[in-house]
Amino acid sequence: MHKARKRFGQNFLHDHGVIRRIIRAIAPHESDHLVEIGPGLGALTEELLAEAGALDAIELDRDLPPILRTKFFRYGDKFRIFETDAMKFDFATLCEDDRRLRVVGNLPYNISTQLIFHLLSHAGRIQDMHFMLQKEVVDRMAAGPGENNYGRLGIMTQYYCQVEPLFIVPPSAFDPAPKVDSAIIRLTPYETLPFEAQDVETLKTVVRTAFSQRRKTLRNNMKPMMSGDELEALEIDPGLRPERLTLEQFVRISDYLYQQKKKNG
């Protein structure tokens, strides 16, 4: 029997009630192009394949693909495993027709935020994403302006996606049991971005800079990039802390700085 490995952040889901609830949330169809990140021992994979009949899996632990190939042998080439690191995987290579990807995963806590940022770079090719994450990460992704958890992760996720926390999963649903609660979240990339930045890299830099010291004001944190007077000209109070700003205001700052950069060559 394969044992969960700490270095891969593995916690295998075994609670059948939770698995069925996740499947109902995803509502897979035969026409879907499903992609599962970190299938583990295939508890969720089994239900997804039963509903959709085909799935691509991405697995880093080299001991697991032989187990999964044997388990799902009857699906033939409808079940494909890519033995690689999802953090380095080019998800665009899976798009062989006009179907967008439906991505599912019980993501390791230690790389979940980096992996989500990697997936967001492919947002245009993704229909939706359903993830099991540490509850704290889900709270950060769903937080709005003025909330303690609001920050870079939430802003950049909400830039690309509609964010829906679905339900909490207790530690007892896993083997081994993690020390924290988990939660299921649905991310649905927008067809049209509500506030589209002229340059996304500039927006990322603005958000990172603004939150470099959460307890300080925008005037202090943004000093390397712009003055308080420039913020006021954009109708943004430089005395505010970064967690008070909306996504639209961050995009406004980003667009201004991008235009200044273009103007100055």
XYZ file of C-alpha atoms in Angstrom:
265
model
C 0.000 0.000 0.000
C 1.356 3.417 -0.976
C 2.019 5.696 1.987
C 1.468 9.458 1.762
C 4.728 11.362 1.393
C 5.411 14.542 3.311
C 7.722 15.982 0.667
C 4.845 15.935 -1.838
C 2.398 17.338 0.726
C 0.178 14.281 0.247
C -3.069 13.837 2.176
C -5.273 11.246 0.486
C -9.022 11.878 0.506
C -10.990 8.809 1.623
C -14.374 10.089 2.882
C -16.890 8.889 0.282
C -19.535 11.407 1.366
C -17.106 14.284 0.758
C -16.033 12.772 -2.576
C -19.654 12.576 -3.773
C -20.270 16.156 -2.658
C -17.251 17.328 -4.683
C -18.491 15.400 -7.734
C -21.923 17.046 -7.425
C -20.233 20.465 -7.284
C -18.155 19.725 -10.400
C -21.061 18.047 -12.259
C -18.814 16.429 -14.908
C -20.185 15.522 -18.367
C -18.967 13.233 -21.149
C -18.226 16.274 -23.327
C -15.841 17.776 -20.724
C -12.051 17.844 -20.938
C -11.214 17.052 -17.318
C -7.744 17.554 -15.852
C -6.903 16.338 -12.353
C -3.810 17.620 -10.566
C -2.369 15.178 -8.040
C -4.833 12.277 -8.316
C -3.123 10.397 -5.469
C -4.632 6.929 -5.160
C -7.519 7.833 -7.476
C -10.438 8.282 -5.040
C -11.748 11.343 -6.886
C -10.432 10.092 -10.247
C -12.638 7.015 -10.046
C -15.816 9.070 -9.646
C -14.800 11.588 -12.323
C -14.080 8.827 -14.838
C -17.381 7.094 -14.012
C -19.244 10.307 -14.877
C -17.178 11.663 -17.782
C -15.417 8.592 -19.191
C -12.129 10.409 -19.861
C -9.565 12.384 -17.877
C -5.988 13.675 -17.992
C -4.047 13.394 -14.734
C -0.843 15.149 -13.669
C 1.155 13.364 -10.979
C 4.606 14.128 -9.567
C 5.041 11.041 -7.357
C 6.516 8.430 -9.726
C 5.235 5.511 -7.633
C 1.575 6.402 -8.227
C 1.085 6.294 -12.063
C 1.594 2.470 -12.289
C -1.031 2.006 -9.547
C -3.455 4.336 -11.335
C -2.862 2.825 -14.785
C -3.688 -0.608 -13.392
C -6.728 0.680 -11.521
C -8.169 2.459 -14.577
C -6.877 0.103 -17.277
C -10.377 -0.370 -18.725
C -10.485 3.262 -19.869
C -7.554 2.771 -22.272
C -6.273 6.014 -23.799
C -9.248 7.899 -22.329
C -7.194 8.008 -19.128
C -3.812 9.678 -19.585
C -1.187 10.368 -16.915
C 1.517 12.993 -17.282
C 4.350 12.209 -14.866
C 5.534 15.725 -14.185
C 5.409 18.710 -11.862
C 2.163 20.682 -12.353
C 4.095 23.850 -11.457
C 6.192 23.444 -14.627
C 3.517 21.921 -16.843
C 2.252 23.835 -19.877
C -1.505 23.292 -19.644
C -1.945 24.757 -23.132
C -0.487 21.508 -24.556
C -3.622 19.662 -23.401
C -5.901 21.855 -25.529
C -6.169 19.702 -28.654
C -9.617 20.998 -29.692
C -11.888 23.955 -28.894
C -12.904 22.573 -25.487
C -11.603 24.481 -22.503
C -10.167 22.582 -19.554
C -12.055 21.754 -16.382
C -9.309 21.512 -13.748
C -9.745 19.607 -10.479
C -7.285 18.998 -7.674
C -6.600 18.280 -4.028
C -3.654 20.661 -4.007
C -0.658 20.248 -1.676
C -0.702 23.020 0.915
C 2.968 23.871 0.402
C 2.594 24.867 -3.278
C -1.107 25.706 -3.633
C -0.788 29.484 -4.074
C 2.124 29.268 -6.555
C 0.253 26.603 -8.526
C -2.902 28.724 -8.681
C -0.887 31.698 -10.008
C 0.593 29.352 -12.626
C -2.896 28.167 -13.641
C -4.241 31.729 -13.787
C -1.697 32.423 -16.539
C -3.696 29.866 -18.593
C -7.106 31.286 -17.552
C -8.229 31.814 -21.157
C -7.996 28.060 -21.806
C -9.821 27.017 -18.634
C -13.588 26.659 -18.199
C -13.477 26.300 -14.427
C -11.366 25.001 -11.546
C -12.457 23.100 -8.434
C -9.805 22.811 -5.760
C -9.428 21.382 -2.301
C -7.252 23.840 -0.414
C -6.343 24.792 3.105
C -9.355 26.773 4.403
C -7.107 29.737 5.179
C -6.069 29.905 1.488
C -9.721 29.771 0.363
C -10.527 32.603 2.805
C -7.722 34.695 1.302
C -8.873 34.025 -2.272
C -12.459 35.030 -1.508
C -11.765 38.053 0.740
C -12.918 41.517 -0.302
C -11.578 45.033 0.446
C -11.418 45.818 4.152
C -11.219 42.185 5.260
C -8.151 40.915 7.130
C -7.469 38.146 4.597
C -7.624 40.474 1.577
C -4.321 40.694 -0.263
C -2.322 39.765 -3.336
C -3.739 36.247 -3.760
C -7.363 37.389 -3.570
C -6.884 40.406 -5.832
C -5.124 38.504 -8.611
C -7.528 35.548 -8.379
C -10.529 37.883 -8.522
C -8.946 39.756 -11.444
C -9.240 36.600 -13.558
C -12.056 34.611 -11.932
C -15.374 34.545 -10.184
C -14.544 33.022 -6.778
C -17.017 30.751 -4.942
C -16.087 29.018 -1.666
C -18.313 25.909 -1.573
C -17.883 23.941 1.659
C -15.460 22.998 4.448
C -13.827 19.554 4.643
C -12.656 18.318 8.089
C -9.231 16.714 8.684
C -10.919 13.333 9.309
C -11.741 13.077 5.569
C -8.033 12.509 4.800
C -5.312 9.970 5.443
C -3.114 11.143 7.036
C -5.327 13.780 8.665
C -3.908 17.311 8.225
C -3.765 19.642 11.211
C -6.102 22.208 9.600
C -9.517 22.390 7.955
C -9.702 22.263 4.177
C -12.292 23.799 1.864
C -13.555 23.355 -1.686
C -13.492 26.387 -3.954
C -14.782 26.984 -7.472
C -12.919 29.425 -9.729
C -14.605 30.397 -13.003
C -12.473 32.525 -15.365
C -14.376 35.534 -16.731
C -15.334 35.585 -20.404
C -14.741 39.354 -20.221
C -12.602 40.748 -17.412
C -14.586 43.211 -15.239
C -11.535 45.516 -14.931
C -8.931 44.757 -17.581
C -5.451 46.141 -16.955
C -3.467 47.504 -19.903
C -0.505 45.427 -18.721
C -0.975 42.525 -16.286
C 2.709 42.404 -15.285
C 2.474 46.039 -14.146
C -0.660 45.198 -12.145
C 1.129 42.288 -10.447
C 4.024 44.588 -9.527
C 1.655 47.261 -8.174
C -0.209 44.766 -5.975
C 3.023 43.175 -4.718
C 4.492 46.613 -3.910
C 1.308 47.871 -2.237
C 1.223 44.878 0.111
C 4.972 44.799 0.795
C 4.204 46.092 4.316
C 0.538 45.605 5.122
C 0.457 47.934 8.131
C 1.846 50.913 6.194
C -0.097 53.325 4.019
C -0.162 53.390 0.247
C 1.905 56.596 0.324
C 4.736 54.738 2.081
C 4.537 51.451 0.215
C 4.110 52.958 -3.258
C 6.910 55.527 -2.796
C 9.337 53.573 -5.064
C 6.785 53.797 -7.903
C 4.772 56.993 -7.443
C 4.035 59.927 -5.136
C 1.089 60.636 -2.866
C 0.112 63.515 -5.175
C -0.109 61.116 -8.111
C -2.364 58.816 -6.089
C -4.602 61.776 -5.210
C -4.782 62.737 -8.893
C -6.204 59.234 -9.492
C -8.802 59.950 -6.759
C -7.174 57.449 -4.403
C -6.439 58.448 -0.806
C -2.675 57.889 -0.221
C -3.365 57.610 3.522
C -5.271 54.353 3.044
C -3.794 50.964 3.814
C -3.599 48.645 0.785
C -6.355 46.299 2.014
C -8.885 49.160 1.645
C -8.478 49.399 -2.143
C -10.766 47.713 -4.651
C -9.557 45.730 -7.654
C -10.720 48.582 -9.895
C -8.492 51.050 -7.984
C -5.461 48.760 -8.308
C -6.095 48.535 -12.050
C -6.375 52.346 -12.205
C -2.947 52.721 -10.542
C -1.470 50.048 -12.808
C -2.781 51.677 -16.004
C -1.432 55.073 -14.940
C 2.043 53.666 -14.220
C 2.058 51.693 -17.469
C 1.214 54.852 -19.463
C 3.952 56.782 -17.617
C 6.457 54.051 -18.453
C 5.468 54.128 -22.145
C 5.674 57.932 -22.194
C 9.159 57.898 -20.690
C 10.361 55.210 -23.065
